[in-house]
Coordinates of C-alpha atoms in Angstrom, one line a residue:
Chain A
M1 CA -115.4 222.4 -63.6
T2 CA -112.8 219.8 -63.5
L3 CA -112.1 218.2 -60.1
Q4 CA -108.4 218.1 -59.6
A5 CA -106.8 215.8 -57.0
E6 CA -103.3 215.2 -55.9
L7 CA -103.6 212.3 -53.6
R8 CA -100.7 211.7 -51.4
V9 CA -100.8 209.0 -48.7
E10 CA -97.8 207.7 -46.7
R11 CA -98.0 204.5 -44.8
A12 CA -95.5 202.0 -43.5
G13 CA -94.2 200.4 -46.6
F14 CA -96.7 202.0 -49.0
T15 CA -96.9 205.4 -50.7
L16 CA -99.9 206.5 -52.8
D17 CA -99.0 209.1 -55.3
L18 CA -101.9 209.7 -57.7
D19 CA -102.9 212.7 -59.7
L20 CA -106.5 212.6 -60.9
A21 CA -108.6 214.9 -63.0
I22 CA -112.2 214.2 -63.5
E23 CA -114.4 216.2 -65.8
P24 CA -118.1 216.8 -65.0
G25 CA -120.2 213.9 -66.1
E26 CA -117.1 211.8 -66.6
V27 CA -116.8 208.4 -65.0
V28 CA -113.2 207.4 -64.1
A29 CA -112.4 203.9 -63.2
L30 CA -109.6 203.2 -60.9
L31 CA -108.4 199.8 -61.6
G32 CA -105.6 197.8 -60.1
P33 CA -104.7 194.6 -58.3
N34 CA -105.4 194.1 -54.5
G35 CA -103.2 196.3 -52.4
A36 CA -102.6 198.8 -55.3
G37 CA -104.0 201.6 -53.2
K38 CA -107.4 202.0 -54.8
T39 CA -109.4 202.1 -51.7
T40 CA -106.8 204.2 -50.0
A41 CA -107.3 206.8 -52.9
L42 CA -111.0 206.6 -52.5
R43 CA -110.8 207.2 -48.7
A44 CA -108.4 210.1 -49.2
L45 CA -110.9 211.6 -51.6
A46 CA -113.7 211.1 -49.3
G47 CA -111.9 212.6 -46.3
L48 CA -112.0 209.4 -44.4
L49 CA -108.2 209.3 -44.2
A50 CA -105.8 211.8 -42.9
S51 CA -103.5 212.6 -45.8
T52 CA -101.5 215.5 -47.3
S53 CA -103.7 215.3 -50.4
R54 CA -104.8 218.4 -52.3
I55 CA -108.2 218.5 -53.9
R56 CA -109.6 221.5 -55.8
H57 CA -112.9 221.9 -57.3
N58 CA -114.8 225.0 -58.6
G59 CA -112.3 227.4 -57.2
S60 CA -112.4 225.9 -53.8
T61 CA -110.2 223.5 -52.0
W62 CA -111.3 220.4 -49.9
D63 CA -107.9 220.1 -48.2
G64 CA -108.3 219.2 -44.5
L65 CA -112.1 219.1 -44.7
P66 CA -113.6 216.1 -42.8
A67 CA -115.8 213.9 -44.8
E68 CA -119.1 215.3 -43.6
K69 CA -118.1 218.8 -45.1
R70 CA -117.3 217.4 -48.5
P71 CA -119.9 217.4 -51.2
I72 CA -119.6 213.6 -51.9
G73 CA -121.7 210.6 -52.1
V74 CA -120.1 207.2 -51.5
V75 CA -121.4 203.7 -52.4
F76 CA -119.5 201.2 -50.3
Q77 CA -118.6 197.7 -51.4
D78 CA -121.1 196.1 -48.9
Y79 CA -123.4 199.1 -49.0
L80 CA -123.4 199.8 -45.2
L81 CA -127.1 200.7 -45.2
F82 CA -128.3 201.5 -41.7
A83 CA -130.0 198.3 -40.5
H84 CA -132.3 200.0 -38.0
M85 CA -133.7 202.6 -40.6
S86 CA -136.2 201.9 -43.4
A87 CA -134.9 202.2 -47.0
L88 CA -136.7 205.6 -47.1
D89 CA -134.9 206.8 -44.0
N90 CA -131.6 205.6 -45.4
V91 CA -132.0 207.6 -48.6
A92 CA -133.3 210.6 -46.7
F93 CA -130.5 210.5 -44.2
G94 CA -127.9 212.6 -46.1
L95 CA -130.5 215.3 -46.7
R96 CA -131.7 215.3 -43.1
A97 CA -128.1 215.5 -41.9
R98 CA -127.5 218.5 -44.2
G99 CA -130.4 220.3 -42.8
T100 CA -133.3 219.6 -45.1
R101 CA -136.7 219.5 -43.3
K102 CA -138.1 216.0 -42.8
A103 CA -141.1 216.3 -45.1
E104 CA -139.0 217.5 -47.9
A105 CA -136.3 215.1 -47.4
N106 CA -138.7 212.2 -47.4
A107 CA -140.3 213.5 -50.6
V108 CA -136.9 213.6 -52.4
A109 CA -136.0 210.2 -51.0
L110 CA -139.3 208.7 -52.2
R111 CA -138.7 210.2 -55.7
W112 CA -135.3 208.4 -55.7
L113 CA -136.8 205.1 -54.6
D114 CA -139.4 205.4 -57.3
Q115 CA -136.7 206.2 -59.8
I116 CA -134.9 203.0 -58.9
G117 CA -138.0 201.0 -58.9
L118 CA -138.2 200.5 -55.2
A119 CA -141.1 202.6 -54.1
D120 CA -142.8 199.6 -52.7
F121 CA -139.9 198.9 -50.4
A122 CA -139.8 202.5 -48.9
H123 CA -140.6 201.1 -45.5
A124 CA -138.7 198.0 -45.7
R125 CA -135.6 197.4 -43.5
P126 CA -132.4 196.8 -45.5
R127 CA -132.3 193.1 -44.4
R128 CA -135.5 192.5 -46.3
L129 CA -133.8 193.7 -49.5
S130 CA -132.0 191.5 -52.0
G131 CA -128.4 192.2 -52.9
G132 CA -129.4 194.0 -56.0
Q133 CA -132.0 196.1 -54.3
A134 CA -129.7 197.1 -51.5
Q135 CA -127.1 198.1 -54.1
R136 CA -129.7 200.4 -55.7
V137 CA -130.8 201.8 -52.4
A138 CA -127.1 202.5 -51.6
L139 CA -126.8 204.3 -54.8
A140 CA -129.9 206.4 -54.2
R141 CA -128.6 207.3 -50.7
A142 CA -125.4 208.5 -52.2
L143 CA -127.0 210.5 -55.0
A144 CA -129.9 212.0 -53.1
T145 CA -127.8 214.8 -51.7
S146 CA -126.8 215.8 -55.3
P147 CA -123.0 215.4 -54.5
E148 CA -120.2 216.9 -56.7
L149 CA -118.3 213.7 -56.6
L150 CA -119.6 210.1 -56.5
L151 CA -117.4 207.5 -55.2
L152 CA -118.1 203.9 -55.9
D153 CA -116.0 201.3 -54.0
E154 CA -116.4 198.0 -55.8
P155 CA -120.1 198.6 -56.1
L156 CA -120.9 195.2 -57.8
A157 CA -118.5 193.0 -55.9
A158 CA -120.9 191.7 -53.5
L159 CA -123.5 190.6 -56.1
D160 CA -123.8 187.1 -57.7
A161 CA -123.1 186.7 -61.4
S162 CA -126.5 187.0 -62.8
T163 CA -127.6 189.9 -60.6
R164 CA -124.4 191.6 -61.4
L165 CA -125.2 191.8 -65.1
R166 CA -128.5 193.6 -64.6
V167 CA -127.4 195.8 -61.8
R168 CA -124.3 196.8 -63.8
S169 CA -126.4 198.0 -66.8
E170 CA -128.8 199.9 -64.4
L171 CA -125.8 201.5 -62.8
G172 CA -124.6 202.6 -66.2
R173 CA -127.8 204.3 -66.9
H174 CA -127.8 206.2 -63.6
L175 CA -124.1 207.2 -64.1
Q176 CA -125.0 208.6 -67.5
D177 CA -127.7 210.8 -66.0
Y178 CA -125.5 212.0 -63.2
P179 CA -123.9 215.3 -64.0
G180 CA -121.2 215.3 -61.3
H181 CA -117.8 213.7 -61.3
T182 CA -117.6 209.8 -60.7
L183 CA -114.8 207.7 -59.5
L184 CA -115.3 204.0 -59.7
V185 CA -112.9 201.8 -57.8
T186 CA -112.8 198.2 -59.0
H187 CA -110.6 195.2 -59.7
D188 CA -113.1 193.9 -62.2
P189 CA -112.1 194.8 -65.7
L190 CA -115.5 194.2 -67.1
D191 CA -117.1 196.7 -64.7
A192 CA -114.4 199.2 -65.6
M193 CA -114.8 198.7 -69.3
V194 CA -118.6 198.9 -69.4
L195 CA -119.0 201.7 -66.9
A196 CA -116.2 204.0 -67.3
D197 CA -115.2 206.7 -69.9
R198 CA -111.6 206.6 -68.8
L199 CA -109.4 203.9 -67.0
V200 CA -106.7 204.8 -64.6
I201 CA -104.7 201.7 -63.8
L202 CA -102.9 201.8 -60.4
E203 CA -100.1 199.5 -59.3
H204 CA -98.1 199.9 -56.1
G205 CA -99.7 203.3 -55.4
R206 CA -98.8 204.7 -58.8
V207 CA -100.5 205.2 -62.1
V208 CA -99.0 202.8 -64.6
Q209 CA -101.4 203.5 -67.5
Q210 CA -104.6 205.5 -68.3
G211 CA -106.7 206.0 -71.3
S212 CA -110.0 205.1 -72.8
P213 CA -111.1 201.6 -72.2
R214 CA -110.6 201.0 -76.0
D215 CA -107.0 202.2 -75.9
V216 CA -106.1 200.2 -72.7
V217 CA -107.5 197.1 -74.1
R218 CA -105.6 197.4 -77.4
Q219 CA -102.3 198.7 -76.0
P220 CA -101.6 197.4 -72.4
R221 CA -98.5 198.8 -70.9
T222 CA -97.9 196.4 -67.9
D223 CA -98.2 192.6 -67.3
Y224 CA -101.2 193.3 -64.9
V225 CA -103.1 195.2 -67.6
A226 CA -102.3 192.6 -70.3
H227 CA -103.4 189.9 -68.0
L228 CA -106.6 191.8 -67.2
V229 CA -107.5 192.1 -70.9
G230 CA -106.3 188.6 -71.8
L231 CA -103.4 189.2 -74.1
N232 CA -99.9 187.8 -74.5
F233 CA -97.7 190.6 -73.7
Y234 CA -93.9 191.3 -74.2
R235 CA -91.4 194.0 -74.2
G236 CA -88.8 194.0 -77.0
V237 CA -86.7 195.9 -79.4
A238 CA -87.9 196.0 -83.1
R239 CA -85.6 196.1 -86.0
G240 CA -87.7 196.1 -89.2
T241 CA -89.9 193.1 -89.3
E242 CA -87.9 191.4 -86.4
V243 CA -88.5 191.9 -82.6
L244 CA -85.9 190.8 -80.2
L245 CA -87.8 190.1 -77.0
D246 CA -86.4 191.2 -73.7
D247 CA -87.0 188.0 -72.1
G248 CA -85.7 185.8 -74.9
G249 CA -87.0 184.8 -78.3
T250 CA -87.6 186.6 -81.5
L251 CA -90.9 187.2 -83.3
S252 CA -91.5 188.2 -86.9
I253 CA -93.9 191.0 -87.5
A254 CA -95.9 192.1 -90.5
E255 CA -95.7 195.9 -89.9
P256 CA -92.1 197.1 -89.8
A257 CA -91.1 199.0 -86.6
D258 CA -88.0 200.3 -84.9
G259 CA -86.8 200.8 -81.4
P260 CA -88.3 199.7 -78.0
V261 CA -91.8 198.2 -78.4
H262 CA -94.5 196.5 -76.6
V263 CA -95.7 193.3 -78.4
V264 CA -99.2 191.8 -77.9
F265 CA -101.3 189.1 -79.6
P266 CA -104.4 187.2 -78.5
P267 CA -104.0 183.7 -77.1
S268 CA -106.5 182.7 -79.7
A269 CA -104.0 183.6 -82.4
V270 CA -101.7 180.8 -81.2
S271 CA -101.7 177.3 -82.7
L272 CA -100.1 174.1 -81.3
Y273 CA -98.7 171.2 -83.2
P274 CA -97.2 168.0 -82.1
A275 CA -94.5 168.3 -84.8
K276 CA -92.8 171.2 -86.5
P277 CA -95.4 172.6 -88.9
A278 CA -94.4 173.1 -92.5
G279 CA -95.7 176.0 -94.4
S280 CA -96.6 179.7 -94.0
P281 CA -96.3 180.8 -90.4
R282 CA -93.0 182.5 -89.8
N283 CA -93.1 182.2 -86.1
T284 CA -92.6 178.7 -84.9
W285 CA -90.9 177.6 -81.7
Q286 CA -90.8 174.7 -79.3
A287 CA -92.5 175.1 -75.8
V288 CA -93.4 172.8 -72.9
V289 CA -97.0 172.7 -71.6
S290 CA -97.0 174.0 -67.9
G291 CA -100.7 174.4 -67.3
I292 CA -104.2 173.7 -68.8
E293 CA -107.2 175.5 -67.8
Q294 CA -110.7 174.9 -69.1
H295 CA -112.6 178.1 -70.0
A296 CA -116.3 178.3 -71.2
H297 CA -115.7 177.2 -74.9
T298 CA -111.9 177.1 -75.2
T299 CA -109.1 175.6 -73.3
R300 CA -106.2 177.9 -72.2
V301 CA -102.8 176.4 -72.3
D302 CA -99.8 177.8 -70.5
L303 CA -96.5 177.1 -72.3
D304 CA -93.0 177.6 -71.1
G305 CA -90.5 178.4 -73.9
S306 CA -88.7 181.3 -75.6
P307 CA -90.9 183.2 -75.3
S308 CA -93.5 181.7 -73.0
V309 CA -97.0 181.9 -74.3
L310 CA -100.7 181.5 -73.6
A311 CA -102.7 179.6 -76.1
D312 CA -106.5 179.3 -76.5
I313 CA -107.3 176.1 -78.3
T314 CA -110.5 174.2 -79.0
T315 CA -111.4 171.2 -77.0
A316 CA -111.2 169.1 -80.1
T317 CA -107.5 170.1 -80.4
V318 CA -107.0 169.2 -76.7
A319 CA -108.4 165.8 -77.4
E320 CA -106.4 165.3 -80.5
L321 CA -103.2 166.3 -78.9
R322 CA -103.9 164.4 -75.6
L323 CA -102.4 167.4 -73.9
Q324 CA -100.6 166.8 -70.5
P325 CA -98.4 169.1 -68.5
G326 CA -94.8 168.5 -69.6
D327 CA -95.5 167.8 -73.2
A328 CA -93.3 169.4 -75.7
L329 CA -95.2 171.1 -78.6
W330 CA -94.6 173.4 -81.5
V331 CA -96.1 176.8 -81.1
S332 CA -97.0 178.7 -84.4
L333 CA -98.2 182.2 -84.7
K334 CA -99.0 184.4 -87.8
A335 CA -97.1 187.5 -88.1
T336 CA -100.2 189.4 -89.0
E337 CA -101.8 188.6 -85.6
I338 CA -99.0 190.5 -83.8
H339 CA -99.6 194.1 -82.7
T340 CA -96.6 196.2 -81.7
Y341 CA -96.6 199.8 -80.4
P342 CA -93.7 202.0 -79.0
R343 CA -92.8 201.9 -75.3
Chain B
M1 CA -122.9 156.4 -28.8
R2 CA -120.9 158.7 -26.5
S3 CA -119.2 157.2 -23.5
R4 CA -120.6 157.9 -20.0
L5 CA -119.8 161.4 -18.5
P6 CA -116.7 161.2 -16.3
V7 CA -117.4 161.2 -12.6
V8 CA -114.5 163.5 -11.8
L9 CA -116.4 166.3 -13.7
V10 CA -119.9 165.4 -12.8
L11 CA -119.4 165.1 -9.1
P12 CA -118.1 168.7 -8.5
A13 CA -120.5 170.0 -11.0
V14 CA -123.5 168.7 -9.0
I15 CA -122.0 169.8 -5.7
G16 CA -121.5 173.3 -7.2
L17 CA -125.0 173.3 -8.4
V18 CA -126.4 172.4 -5.0
F19 CA -124.1 174.9 -3.2
L20 CA -125.6 177.6 -5.5
L21 CA -129.3 176.7 -5.3
V22 CA -129.7 175.3 -1.7
P23 CA -129.2 178.8 0.1
L24 CA -132.0 180.2 -2.3
A25 CA -134.2 177.3 -1.5
G26 CA -133.6 177.8 2.2
L27 CA -134.7 181.3 1.9
L28 CA -138.0 180.3 0.5
I29 CA -138.4 177.4 2.9
N30 CA -137.9 179.6 5.9
A31 CA -140.1 182.4 4.7
P32 CA -142.9 183.2 7.2
W33 CA -145.5 182.5 4.6
A34 CA -148.4 183.2 7.2
T35 CA -147.3 186.8 8.0
L36 CA -145.7 187.4 4.7
P37 CA -148.5 189.6 3.1
A38 CA -148.6 191.7 6.3
Q39 CA -144.8 192.0 6.3
L40 CA -144.6 192.8 2.6
F41 CA -147.0 195.7 2.9
S42 CA -145.5 196.9 6.2
Q43 CA -144.4 200.5 6.3
E44 CA -140.6 199.6 6.7
V45 CA -140.5 197.3 3.8
G46 CA -142.5 199.7 1.6
Q47 CA -140.3 202.6 2.6
A48 CA -137.0 200.7 2.0
L49 CA -138.3 199.2 -1.4
R50 CA -139.4 202.6 -2.6
L51 CA -136.2 204.2 -1.6
S52 CA -134.2 201.4 -3.2
L53 CA -136.1 201.6 -6.5
I54 CA -135.8 205.4 -6.7
C55 CA -132.1 205.5 -5.8
A56 CA -131.1 202.6 -8.1
S57 CA -133.0 204.2 -11.0
L58 CA -131.6 207.7 -10.5
A59 CA -128.1 206.1 -10.2
T60 CA -128.7 204.3 -13.4
V61 CA -129.7 207.5 -15.0
V62 CA -126.5 209.1 -13.8
C63 CA -124.5 206.2 -15.2
L64 CA -126.2 206.3 -18.6
V65 CA -125.7 210.1 -18.9
L66 CA -122.0 209.9 -18.0
G67 CA -121.1 206.3 -18.8
V68 CA -122.3 205.9 -22.4
P69 CA -120.2 208.9 -23.6
L70 CA -117.3 207.5 -21.6
A71 CA -117.7 204.2 -23.3
W72 CA -117.8 205.9 -26.6
L73 CA -114.6 207.8 -25.8
L74 CA -112.9 204.6 -24.7
A75 CA -114.0 202.7 -27.8
R76 CA -113.8 205.3 -30.5
S77 CA -111.4 208.1 -29.8
D78 CA -107.6 207.8 -30.5
L79 CA -106.9 209.2 -27.0
P80 CA -103.4 208.4 -25.8
G81 CA -103.3 206.1 -22.9
R82 CA -106.7 204.6 -23.7
G83 CA -105.7 201.2 -22.3
V84 CA -104.8 202.7 -19.0
L85 CA -108.0 204.6 -18.8
R86 CA -110.0 201.6 -19.6
A87 CA -108.2 199.6 -16.8
L88 CA -108.9 202.5 -14.3
V89 CA -112.6 202.6 -15.2
T90 CA -112.9 199.0 -14.2
V91 CA -111.3 199.5 -10.9
P92 CA -114.6 200.1 -9.0
L93 CA -115.6 196.7 -10.5
V94 CA -113.1 194.8 -8.4
L95 CA -112.7 197.3 -5.6
P96 CA -114.4 196.2 -2.3
P97 CA -117.5 198.6 -2.3
V98 CA -116.6 199.6 1.4
V99 CA -113.3 201.1 0.1
G100 CA -115.3 202.9 -2.6
G101 CA -117.5 204.3 0.2
V102 CA -114.4 205.4 2.2
A103 CA -113.0 207.1 -1.0
L104 CA -116.1 208.9 -1.6
L105 CA -116.2 210.1 1.9
L106 CA -112.7 211.4 1.7
V107 CA -113.5 213.3 -1.5
L108 CA -117.1 214.4 -0.9
G109 CA -117.3 214.4 2.8
R110 CA -117.7 217.7 4.6
R111 CA -113.9 218.0 5.0
G112 CA -113.2 216.2 1.7
V113 CA -111.1 217.5 -1.1
V114 CA -114.2 218.6 -3.1
G115 CA -116.8 218.3 -0.4
Q116 CA -115.5 221.2 1.8
Y117 CA -116.0 223.6 -1.1
L118 CA -119.4 222.2 -2.0
D119 CA -120.2 222.8 1.7
Q120 CA -118.7 226.3 1.9
W121 CA -119.9 227.7 -1.5
F122 CA -123.3 226.1 -2.0
G123 CA -124.1 224.6 1.4
I124 CA -124.4 221.3 -0.2
S125 CA -123.4 218.2 2.0
L126 CA -123.7 214.9 0.2
P127 CA -122.8 212.2 2.8
F128 CA -125.7 210.7 4.8
T129 CA -128.3 211.9 2.3
T130 CA -130.4 210.3 -0.3
A131 CA -128.3 212.0 -2.9
G132 CA -125.3 210.4 -1.3
V133 CA -127.0 207.0 -1.8
V134 CA -127.4 207.7 -5.5
L135 CA -123.8 208.7 -5.7
A136 CA -122.5 205.7 -3.9
E137 CA -124.6 203.4 -6.1
A138 CA -123.6 205.1 -9.2
F139 CA -119.9 204.8 -8.4
V140 CA -120.1 201.1 -7.9
A141 CA -122.5 200.4 -10.8
M142 CA -121.1 202.5 -13.6
P143 CA -118.3 200.3 -14.7
F144 CA -120.8 197.5 -15.5
L145 CA -122.5 199.9 -17.9
V146 CA -119.4 201.2 -19.3
I147 CA -117.9 197.8 -20.0
S148 CA -121.0 196.5 -21.6
V149 CA -121.5 199.5 -23.8
E150 CA -117.9 199.8 -24.7
G151 CA -117.8 196.1 -25.8
A152 CA -120.9 196.7 -27.9
L153 CA -119.2 199.7 -29.4
R154 CA -116.0 197.9 -30.2
A155 CA -117.9 195.0 -31.8
A156 CA -119.9 197.4 -34.0
D157 CA -118.6 198.1 -37.5
P158 CA -117.1 201.7 -37.4
R159 CA -117.6 201.9 -41.2
Y160 CA -121.3 202.6 -40.6
E161 CA -120.2 205.9 -38.9
E162 CA -117.9 206.5 -41.9
A163 CA -120.9 206.0 -44.2
A164 CA -122.9 208.5 -42.1
A165 CA -120.0 211.0 -42.3
T166 CA -119.9 210.8 -46.1
L167 CA -123.6 211.7 -46.0
G168 CA -122.9 214.9 -44.2
A169 CA -123.7 213.8 -40.6
S170 CA -121.7 215.4 -37.8
R171 CA -120.1 213.1 -35.3
W172 CA -122.9 214.0 -32.7
L173 CA -125.7 213.2 -35.2
T174 CA -123.9 210.0 -36.3
F175 CA -123.6 209.0 -32.6
R176 CA -127.3 209.6 -32.0
R177 CA -128.8 208.2 -35.3
V178 CA -126.3 205.5 -36.3
T179 CA -124.0 204.4 -33.5
L180 CA -126.4 204.3 -30.5
P181 CA -129.2 202.5 -32.3
G182 CA -126.6 200.1 -33.4
V183 CA -125.4 199.2 -30.0
M184 CA -128.8 199.4 -28.3
P185 CA -128.9 195.7 -27.2
G186 CA -125.5 196.4 -25.4
V187 CA -126.8 199.5 -23.8
I188 CA -130.0 197.8 -22.6
A189 CA -128.0 194.9 -21.2
G190 CA -125.6 197.4 -19.5
T191 CA -128.4 199.4 -18.1
V192 CA -130.2 196.4 -16.5
L193 CA -126.9 195.1 -15.1
C194 CA -126.1 198.6 -13.8
W195 CA -129.5 199.0 -12.3
A196 CA -129.4 195.4 -10.6
R197 CA -125.9 196.3 -9.2
A198 CA -127.2 199.6 -7.9
L199 CA -130.2 198.0 -6.2
G200 CA -128.1 195.5 -4.4
E201 CA -125.3 197.9 -3.4
F202 CA -124.5 197.8 0.3
G203 CA -120.9 198.5 1.3
A204 CA -120.4 201.9 -0.4
T205 CA -123.9 203.0 0.5
I206 CA -123.6 202.3 4.3
T207 CA -120.1 203.8 4.4
F208 CA -120.9 207.0 2.5
A209 CA -124.6 207.5 3.2
G210 CA -125.0 205.8 6.5
N211 CA -128.2 204.1 7.6
F212 CA -131.1 206.4 8.2
P213 CA -134.6 204.9 7.6
G214 CA -136.6 206.7 5.0
R215 CA -133.5 208.6 3.8
T216 CA -130.7 206.3 3.2
T217 CA -131.9 202.7 4.3
T218 CA -132.2 200.9 1.0
M219 CA -133.3 197.3 0.9
P220 CA -129.8 195.7 1.4
L221 CA -129.4 197.9 4.4
A222 CA -132.7 197.1 5.8
V223 CA -132.1 193.4 5.4
Y224 CA -128.9 193.7 7.4
L225 CA -130.6 195.8 10.1
A226 CA -133.7 193.6 10.3
L227 CA -131.5 190.5 10.8
E228 CA -130.7 191.5 14.3
T229 CA -134.1 192.7 15.4
D230 CA -136.7 191.0 13.2
P231 CA -135.3 187.9 11.3
D232 CA -138.7 187.2 9.6
A233 CA -138.7 190.8 8.1
A234 CA -135.0 190.2 6.9
I235 CA -136.3 187.1 5.1
V236 CA -139.1 188.8 3.5
L237 CA -136.9 191.7 2.3
S238 CA -134.4 189.1 1.0
I239 CA -137.2 187.4 -1.0
V240 CA -138.2 190.7 -2.5
L241 CA -134.6 191.3 -3.6
L242 CA -134.4 187.6 -4.9
L243 CA -137.6 188.2 -7.0
V244 CA -136.1 191.4 -8.5
S245 CA -132.9 189.6 -9.4
V246 CA -134.8 186.7 -11.1
A247 CA -136.8 189.4 -13.0
V248 CA -133.5 190.9 -14.2
L249 CA -132.2 187.7 -15.3
A250 CA -135.4 186.9 -17.1
G251 CA -135.1 190.3 -18.8
L252 CA -131.5 189.5 -19.9
R253 CA -132.4 185.9 -20.9
D254 CA -131.8 186.3 -24.5
K255 CA -128.6 188.0 -24.4
W256 CA -126.8 186.3 -21.4
I257 CA -128.4 183.2 -20.3
S258 CA -129.2 181.2 -23.4
G259 CA -125.6 181.5 -24.7
P260 CA -124.5 180.0 -27.9
S261 CA -126.9 177.2 -28.9

């Protein structure tokens, strides 16, 4: 059964207005910048926040139910494992609280610890666990009660980069096995892309875009999403193979289009020249370097112009051009690299 | 190298230290060491000490049973006027204990607001009884426990309680299994302070419970009484109380004495 939620939270200067439908076995990622209302949405779903939200599942409604009466499991950002209990007691806590007898609860908890590869740590206190281990115990604790809805609040944010990679793939495996509904709250696009079946992008308490990770990556609809997936992003009006951009500038495109469109192209499609290039590219314009940032294997250059643009160039090109902020350069872009889609 | 310590600070500091320590030393110097063992195991001392320990412990139990939930209410509920309540709870802390005794007498005395009904309906009279001692001590000592536990509760992260709620735990279960174990150091510190305060309680006790050997004469009252008739006994009783205080401080060493290092 689909879980249907209409989340409405009013606070001073902020309104959350979010409709969510999550299918069984589906992982929905709620993605958005800080302050977009992601955690508020999670707390409203969990019943940790008084709100006028309406949540329906399997013919029953959760409206007005306190958190302890909802069939949920939550993995908190910093896990919140009970420090004075062993890992086993932590995992067994939910079952015990819901009335399972101690022996049975411990047996189930032990099975979970075994499943996450931490059976040897059953009697360890949380402070003896590494970050990745604590994260797994937190997941086991949330899943041990077989909740209908699993809520993950930035589940990987507290981990260092190398642990994160491993824990992320493990988490993905567990989420695949989990038959219930999952909502993942995150501001990390990679977590969302890897773990979720569907992305819901939240900005200022409202959904600005949703779809499969593949669709969102290819066709961002806001500056935030475009920035997230690392694309140059413009709004404009197309007339044939010309797009007049809203913020100034014109681009030639290969596929003819008509009407209001979004325009995207990757920063790697942009080339920079010290002088006006002669030859094939139809899109050339002058721009001024406003920022230079070193990434792993490329250099990202921020250019002000009409339009402004991000360019990824090789370190060799940086050396050749002797790039400095304030330099005026020629930007060139192949029409075939530009992707447009209706607004 | 740092410059020398300024005299304006060091001089008063040393005087203050001497002022605090010399009376205690005086107590030890003047102790009747020869007759001390006999005094220590005399009937009056034993009686007063036993009564003191029992009453202080019972008062502490009363404070725990009532004070911990009160601290929880002050720290966690969204009760209106919580700030006012918190201020009221601390009043006995600054109130002269004698005033507390008078107030208890007015309420629980045989003609008191509540006391007259206790007397009429149940034949219970609290003033000038051992139960009265326990009440007087609990009245004076409870704020110490409440403040200590409330401080610990407010410092504890309430999100752990949220985590427990999402796991299906009722608020009572959450309190028992998550909140209370989390603030246990604060509860223990508060209990020890509360017990020490109850043990040393004088003003409210003598006002509300009077001074009847074997029934309401606790150690501090016995010290006061003995000072007029048998100064040596007063010194011995004082040393016993001093030892108990030092033991309490030793027990709290980690939490209160060592401070930030």
